[in-house]
Short mmCIF file of C-alpha atoms in Angstrom, two decimals:
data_model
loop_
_atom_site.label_atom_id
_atom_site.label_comp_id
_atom_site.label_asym_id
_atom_site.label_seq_id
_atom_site.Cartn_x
_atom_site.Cartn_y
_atom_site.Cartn_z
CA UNK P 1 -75.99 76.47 158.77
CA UNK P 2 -76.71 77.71 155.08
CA UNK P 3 -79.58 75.66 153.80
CA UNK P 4 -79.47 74.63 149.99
CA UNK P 5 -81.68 76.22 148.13
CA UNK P 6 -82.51 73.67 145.88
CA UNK P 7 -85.59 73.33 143.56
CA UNK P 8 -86.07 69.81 142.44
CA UNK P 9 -89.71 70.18 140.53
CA UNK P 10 -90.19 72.23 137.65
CA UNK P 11 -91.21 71.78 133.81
CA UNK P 12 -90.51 73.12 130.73
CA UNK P 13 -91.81 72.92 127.01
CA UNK P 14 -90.48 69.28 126.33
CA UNK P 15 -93.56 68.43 128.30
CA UNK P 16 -96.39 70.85 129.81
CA UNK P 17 -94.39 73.97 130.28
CA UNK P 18 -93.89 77.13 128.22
CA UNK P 19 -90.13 77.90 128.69
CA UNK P 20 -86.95 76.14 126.90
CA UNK P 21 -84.93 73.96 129.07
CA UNK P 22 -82.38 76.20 128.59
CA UNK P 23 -84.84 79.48 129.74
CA UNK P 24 -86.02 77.61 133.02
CA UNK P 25 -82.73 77.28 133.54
CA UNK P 26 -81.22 80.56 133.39
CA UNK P 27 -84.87 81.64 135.65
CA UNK P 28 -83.59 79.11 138.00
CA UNK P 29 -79.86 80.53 137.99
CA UNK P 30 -81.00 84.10 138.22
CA UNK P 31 -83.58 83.12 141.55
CA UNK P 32 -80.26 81.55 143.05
CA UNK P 33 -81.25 78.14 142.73
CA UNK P 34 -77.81 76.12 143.94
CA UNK P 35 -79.43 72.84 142.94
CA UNK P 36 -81.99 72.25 140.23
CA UNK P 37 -83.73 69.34 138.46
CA UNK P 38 -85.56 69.42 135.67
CA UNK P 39 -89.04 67.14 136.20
CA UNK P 40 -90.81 67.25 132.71
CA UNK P 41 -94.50 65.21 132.82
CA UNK P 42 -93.80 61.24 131.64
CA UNK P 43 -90.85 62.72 129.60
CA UNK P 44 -86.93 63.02 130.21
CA UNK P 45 -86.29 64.32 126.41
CA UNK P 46 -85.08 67.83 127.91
CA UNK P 47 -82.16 65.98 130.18
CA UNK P 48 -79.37 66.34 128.33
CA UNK P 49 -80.29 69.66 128.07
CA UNK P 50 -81.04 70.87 131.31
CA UNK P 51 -77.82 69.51 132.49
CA UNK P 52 -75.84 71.35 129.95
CA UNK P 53 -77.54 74.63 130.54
CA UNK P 54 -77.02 74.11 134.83
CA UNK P 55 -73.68 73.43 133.90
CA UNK P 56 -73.41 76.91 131.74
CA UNK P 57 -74.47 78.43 134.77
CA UNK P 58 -72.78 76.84 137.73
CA UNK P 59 -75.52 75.06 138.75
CA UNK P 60 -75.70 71.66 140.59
CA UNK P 61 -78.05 69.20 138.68
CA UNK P 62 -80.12 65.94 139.60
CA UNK P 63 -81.44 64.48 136.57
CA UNK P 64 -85.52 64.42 136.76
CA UNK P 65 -88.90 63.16 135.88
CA UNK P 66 -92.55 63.59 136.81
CA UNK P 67 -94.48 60.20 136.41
CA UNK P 68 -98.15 59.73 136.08
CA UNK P 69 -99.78 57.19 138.18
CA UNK P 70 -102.79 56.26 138.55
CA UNK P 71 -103.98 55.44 142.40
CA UNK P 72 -107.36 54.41 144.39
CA UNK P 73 -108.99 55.41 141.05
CA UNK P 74 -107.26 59.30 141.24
CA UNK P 75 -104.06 60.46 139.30
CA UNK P 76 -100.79 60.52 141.37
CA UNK P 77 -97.25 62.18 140.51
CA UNK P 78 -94.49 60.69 141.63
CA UNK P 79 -91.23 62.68 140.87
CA UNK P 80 -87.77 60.78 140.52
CA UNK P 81 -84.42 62.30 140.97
CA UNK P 82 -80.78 61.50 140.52
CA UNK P 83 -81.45 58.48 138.12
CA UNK P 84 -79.44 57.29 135.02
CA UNK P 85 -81.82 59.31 132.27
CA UNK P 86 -80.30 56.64 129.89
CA UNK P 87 -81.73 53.38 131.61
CA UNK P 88 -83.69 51.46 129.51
CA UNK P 89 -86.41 50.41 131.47
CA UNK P 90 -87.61 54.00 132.45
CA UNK P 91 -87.22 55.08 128.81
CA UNK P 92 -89.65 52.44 127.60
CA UNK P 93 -91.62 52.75 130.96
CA UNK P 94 -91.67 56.84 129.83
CA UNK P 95 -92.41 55.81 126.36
CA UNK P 96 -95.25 53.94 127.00
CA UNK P 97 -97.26 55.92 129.51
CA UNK P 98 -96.95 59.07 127.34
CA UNK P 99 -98.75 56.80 124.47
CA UNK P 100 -101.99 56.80 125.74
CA UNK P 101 -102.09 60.97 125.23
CA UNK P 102 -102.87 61.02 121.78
CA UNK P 103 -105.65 58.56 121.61
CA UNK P 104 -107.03 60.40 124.81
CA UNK P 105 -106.68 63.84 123.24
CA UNK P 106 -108.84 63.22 120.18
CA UNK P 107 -111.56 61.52 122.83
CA UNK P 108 -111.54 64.68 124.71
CA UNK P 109 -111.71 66.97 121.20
CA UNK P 110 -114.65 64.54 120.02
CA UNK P 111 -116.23 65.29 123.32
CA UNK P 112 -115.44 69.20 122.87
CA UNK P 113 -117.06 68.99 119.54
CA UNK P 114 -120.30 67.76 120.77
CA UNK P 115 -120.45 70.82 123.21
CA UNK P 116 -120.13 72.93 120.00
CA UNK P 117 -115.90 73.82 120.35
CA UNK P 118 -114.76 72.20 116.89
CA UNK P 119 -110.90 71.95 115.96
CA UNK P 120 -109.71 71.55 119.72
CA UNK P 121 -107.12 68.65 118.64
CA UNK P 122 -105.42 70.66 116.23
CA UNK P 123 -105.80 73.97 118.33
CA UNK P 124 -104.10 72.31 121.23
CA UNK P 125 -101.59 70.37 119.16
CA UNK P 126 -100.40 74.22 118.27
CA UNK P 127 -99.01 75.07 122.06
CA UNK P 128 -97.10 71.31 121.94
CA UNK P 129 -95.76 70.03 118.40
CA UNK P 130 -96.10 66.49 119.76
CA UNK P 131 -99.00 64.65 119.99
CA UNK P 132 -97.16 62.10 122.35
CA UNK P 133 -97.00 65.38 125.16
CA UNK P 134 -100.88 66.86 124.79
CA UNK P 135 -102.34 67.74 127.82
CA UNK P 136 -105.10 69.16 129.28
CA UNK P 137 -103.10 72.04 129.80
CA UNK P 138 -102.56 72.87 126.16
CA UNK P 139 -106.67 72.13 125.20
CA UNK P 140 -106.80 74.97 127.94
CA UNK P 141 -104.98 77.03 126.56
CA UNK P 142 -106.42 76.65 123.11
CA UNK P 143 -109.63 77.53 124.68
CA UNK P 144 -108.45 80.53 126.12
CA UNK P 145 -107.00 81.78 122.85
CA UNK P 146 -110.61 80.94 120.77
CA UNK P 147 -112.36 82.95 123.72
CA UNK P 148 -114.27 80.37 125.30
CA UNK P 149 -112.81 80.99 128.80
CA UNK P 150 -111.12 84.34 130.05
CA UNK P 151 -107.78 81.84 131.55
CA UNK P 152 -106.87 78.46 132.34
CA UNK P 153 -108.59 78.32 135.73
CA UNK P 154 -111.90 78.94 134.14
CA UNK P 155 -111.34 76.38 131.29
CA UNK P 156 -111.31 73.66 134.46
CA UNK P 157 -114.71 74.46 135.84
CA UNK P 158 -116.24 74.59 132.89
CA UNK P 159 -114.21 71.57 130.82
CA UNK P 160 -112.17 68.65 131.02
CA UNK P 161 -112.50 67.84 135.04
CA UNK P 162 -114.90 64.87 135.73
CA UNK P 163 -118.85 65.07 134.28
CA UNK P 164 -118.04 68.10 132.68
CA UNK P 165 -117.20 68.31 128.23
CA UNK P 166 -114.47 67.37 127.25
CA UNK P 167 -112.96 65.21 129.98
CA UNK P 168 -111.87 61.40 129.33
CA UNK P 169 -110.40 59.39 131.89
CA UNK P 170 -106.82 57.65 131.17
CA UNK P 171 -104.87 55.25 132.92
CA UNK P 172 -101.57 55.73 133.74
CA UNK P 173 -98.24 54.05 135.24
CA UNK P 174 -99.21 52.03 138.49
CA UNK P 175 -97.70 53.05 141.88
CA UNK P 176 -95.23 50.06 141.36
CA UNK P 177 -94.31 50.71 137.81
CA UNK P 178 -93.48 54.47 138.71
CA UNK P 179 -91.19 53.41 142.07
CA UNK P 180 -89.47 50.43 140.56
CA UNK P 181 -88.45 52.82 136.96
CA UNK P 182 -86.82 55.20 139.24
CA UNK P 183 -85.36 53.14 141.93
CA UNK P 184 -84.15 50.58 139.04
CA UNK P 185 -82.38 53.81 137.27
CA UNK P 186 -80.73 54.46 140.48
CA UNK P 187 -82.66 57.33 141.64
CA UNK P 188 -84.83 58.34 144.24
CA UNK P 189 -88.73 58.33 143.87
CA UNK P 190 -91.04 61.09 145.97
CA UNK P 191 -94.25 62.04 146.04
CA UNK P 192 -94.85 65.21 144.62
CA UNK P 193 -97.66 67.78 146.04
CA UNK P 194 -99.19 65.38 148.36
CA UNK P 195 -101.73 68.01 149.86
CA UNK P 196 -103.71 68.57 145.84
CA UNK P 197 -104.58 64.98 145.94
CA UNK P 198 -107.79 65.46 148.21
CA UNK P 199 -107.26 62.12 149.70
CA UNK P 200 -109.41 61.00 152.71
CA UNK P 201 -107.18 60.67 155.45
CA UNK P 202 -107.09 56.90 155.08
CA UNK P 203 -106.29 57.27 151.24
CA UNK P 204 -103.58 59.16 151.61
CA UNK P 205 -102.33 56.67 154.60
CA UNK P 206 -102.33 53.58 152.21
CA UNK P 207 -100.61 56.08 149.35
CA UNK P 208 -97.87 56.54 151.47
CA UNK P 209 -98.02 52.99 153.10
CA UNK P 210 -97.89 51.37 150.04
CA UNK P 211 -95.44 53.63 148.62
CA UNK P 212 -92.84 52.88 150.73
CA UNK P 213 -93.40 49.50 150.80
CA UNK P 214 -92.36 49.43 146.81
CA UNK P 215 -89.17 51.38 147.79
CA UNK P 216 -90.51 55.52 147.39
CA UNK P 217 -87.95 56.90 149.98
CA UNK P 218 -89.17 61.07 149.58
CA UNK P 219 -92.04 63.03 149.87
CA UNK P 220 -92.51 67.15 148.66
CA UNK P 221 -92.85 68.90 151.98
CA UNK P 222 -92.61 72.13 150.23
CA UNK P 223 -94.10 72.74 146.79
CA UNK P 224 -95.80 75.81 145.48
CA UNK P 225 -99.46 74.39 145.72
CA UNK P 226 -98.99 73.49 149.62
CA UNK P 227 -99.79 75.98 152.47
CA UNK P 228 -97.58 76.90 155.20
CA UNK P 229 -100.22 74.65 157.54
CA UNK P 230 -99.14 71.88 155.05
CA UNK P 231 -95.71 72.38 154.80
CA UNK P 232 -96.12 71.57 158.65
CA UNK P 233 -97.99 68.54 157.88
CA UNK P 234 -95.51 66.77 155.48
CA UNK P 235 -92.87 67.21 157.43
CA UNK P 236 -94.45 65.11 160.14
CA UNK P 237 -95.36 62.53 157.62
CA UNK P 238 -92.25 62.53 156.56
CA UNK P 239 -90.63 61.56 159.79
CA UNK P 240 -94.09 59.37 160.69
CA UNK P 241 -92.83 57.17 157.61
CA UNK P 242 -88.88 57.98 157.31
CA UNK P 243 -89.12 59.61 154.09
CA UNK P 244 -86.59 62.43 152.60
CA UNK P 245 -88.23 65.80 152.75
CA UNK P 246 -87.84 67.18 148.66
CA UNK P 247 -88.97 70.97 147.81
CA UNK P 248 -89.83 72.31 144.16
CA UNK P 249 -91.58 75.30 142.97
CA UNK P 250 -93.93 72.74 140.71
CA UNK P 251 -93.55 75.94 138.09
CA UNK P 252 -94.52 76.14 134.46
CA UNK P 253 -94.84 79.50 133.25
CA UNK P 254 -94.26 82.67 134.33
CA UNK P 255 -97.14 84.18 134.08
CA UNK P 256 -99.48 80.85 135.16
CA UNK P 257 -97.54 79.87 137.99
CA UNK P 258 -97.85 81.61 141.38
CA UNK P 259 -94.62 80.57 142.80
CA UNK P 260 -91.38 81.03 140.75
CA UNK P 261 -88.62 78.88 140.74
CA UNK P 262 -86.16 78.89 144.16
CA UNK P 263 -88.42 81.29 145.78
CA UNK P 264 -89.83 78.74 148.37
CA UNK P 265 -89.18 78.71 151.76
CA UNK P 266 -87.00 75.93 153.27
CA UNK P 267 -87.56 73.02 154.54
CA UNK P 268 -88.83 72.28 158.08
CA UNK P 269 -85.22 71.81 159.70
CA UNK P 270 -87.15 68.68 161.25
CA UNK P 271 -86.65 66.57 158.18
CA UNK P 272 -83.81 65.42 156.30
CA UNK P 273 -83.41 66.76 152.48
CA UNK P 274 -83.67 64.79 150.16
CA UNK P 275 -80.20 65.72 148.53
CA UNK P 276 -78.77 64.55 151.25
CA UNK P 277 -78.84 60.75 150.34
CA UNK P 278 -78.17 61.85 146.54
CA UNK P 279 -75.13 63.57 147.02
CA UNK P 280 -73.73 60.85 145.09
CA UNK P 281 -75.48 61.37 142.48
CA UNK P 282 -75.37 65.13 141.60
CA UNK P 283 -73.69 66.56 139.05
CA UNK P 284 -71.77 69.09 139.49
CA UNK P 285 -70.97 71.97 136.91
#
């Protein structure tokens, strides 16, 4: 049986990656990806895009998203696949969670300033263009560029994580708000990386309780942050709640990101895919 090899979580420089739409997707092509999607943070601006470049290149598409929740006072992703990119309630849903970055961003450059880094706003506006899409990521990367920290990983021990300069909390989409925008738009919604979320084991039984209570029907068994010990683990959730089984490289840059795009393994053969129930809703080049 030839298993798919799709990769369904990704990003690229419409939100906190560093590659064109059109360059993931030509990495993705070129790593034999059969079936890609496109999952940009709180943003689905690069859509159109990414499904004319997978198109270009014979690729299969599912149109994508990676939402921001906020859950049991930690922040949650929930991807969504194969949804109409043009609904209107995920586009204001979208609209409105990515709002709250640029009032959070000049918090988090105030609080930089008092620990003696002045200019971070500006510095990390440089490595986005739009103030709507600042992240962390980008204040990182500013500070890796000024000299502060030698890379990225060091910039979160010593900033922007929780008691340390230049962190601010924000609130995102709730659990609810996240499932019902995708499911409304047709699509599918999943948990994405389950295993980062440090969850006590009873946290992480009421995430995915709760989740598919609302309607979340998939789960990321494989991902580039899991281990192979976790890939084993997901898939037994998976079947423990009857969830899809989705796999993405979660990549962003190829230099930062230790797994490249269609480069994972597959899929448990426990566990059903989760392109499986959205046949319907790929589109084909």
């Amino acid at each position: 049986m030839h298993l798919m090899n799709a990769d369904l979580h990704c990003h690229s420089n419409v939100s906190d990656g560093t590659l064109s739409p059109e360059s993931v997707a030509e990495r993705a092509s070129r790593n034999g990806v059969e079936l890609w999607a496109l999952t940009d943070h709180d943003e689905i601006g690069g859509q159109h895009r990414a499904r004319q470049a997978a198109a270009a290149l014979g690729m299969s598409y599912l149109p994508g998203v990676e939402i921001s929740v906020t859950f049991a006072g930690r922040t949650v992703h929930i991807v969504g696949l194969g949804f109409d990119p043009e609904n209107p309630d995920i586009v204001q849903g979208l609209a409105d969670t990515r709002g709250g970055r640029e009032r959070r961003a000049r918090d988090m450059a105030a609080s930089l300033a008092g620990a003696g880094i002045p200019g971070a706003f500006e510095g990390a506006l440089k490595y986005v263009g739009n103030p709507d899409l600042i992240s962390r990521t980008h204040f990182a990367r500013y500070l890796v560029e000024i000299g502060v920290c030698g890379d990225p990983h060091e910039v979160f021990k010593r900033y922007l994580t929780e008691g340390k300069p230049g962190f601010v909390e924000h609130r995102w989409a709730s659990l609810s708000d996240a499932v019902s925008w995708v499911v409304g738009a047709g699509g599918v919604a999943v948990i994405a990386h389950p295993g980062r979320y440090d969850f006590t084991p009873n946290e992480e039984f009421a995430l995915f309780s709760e989740f598919k209570a609302l309607g979340g029907q998939g789960v990321e068994v494989v991902t580039g942050s899991h281990t192979v010990a976790e890939y084993g683990k997901y898939a037994d959730m998976a079947q423990e709640f009857d969830l899809l089984a989705s796999r993405g490289s979660d990549f962003h840059d190829p230099a930062e990101s230790h797994t490249d795009l269609g480069t994972l393994p597959d899929l448990p053969g426990r566990v059903t895919p989760v392109w499986e129930a959205l046949a319907a809703r790929v589109l084909h080049p």
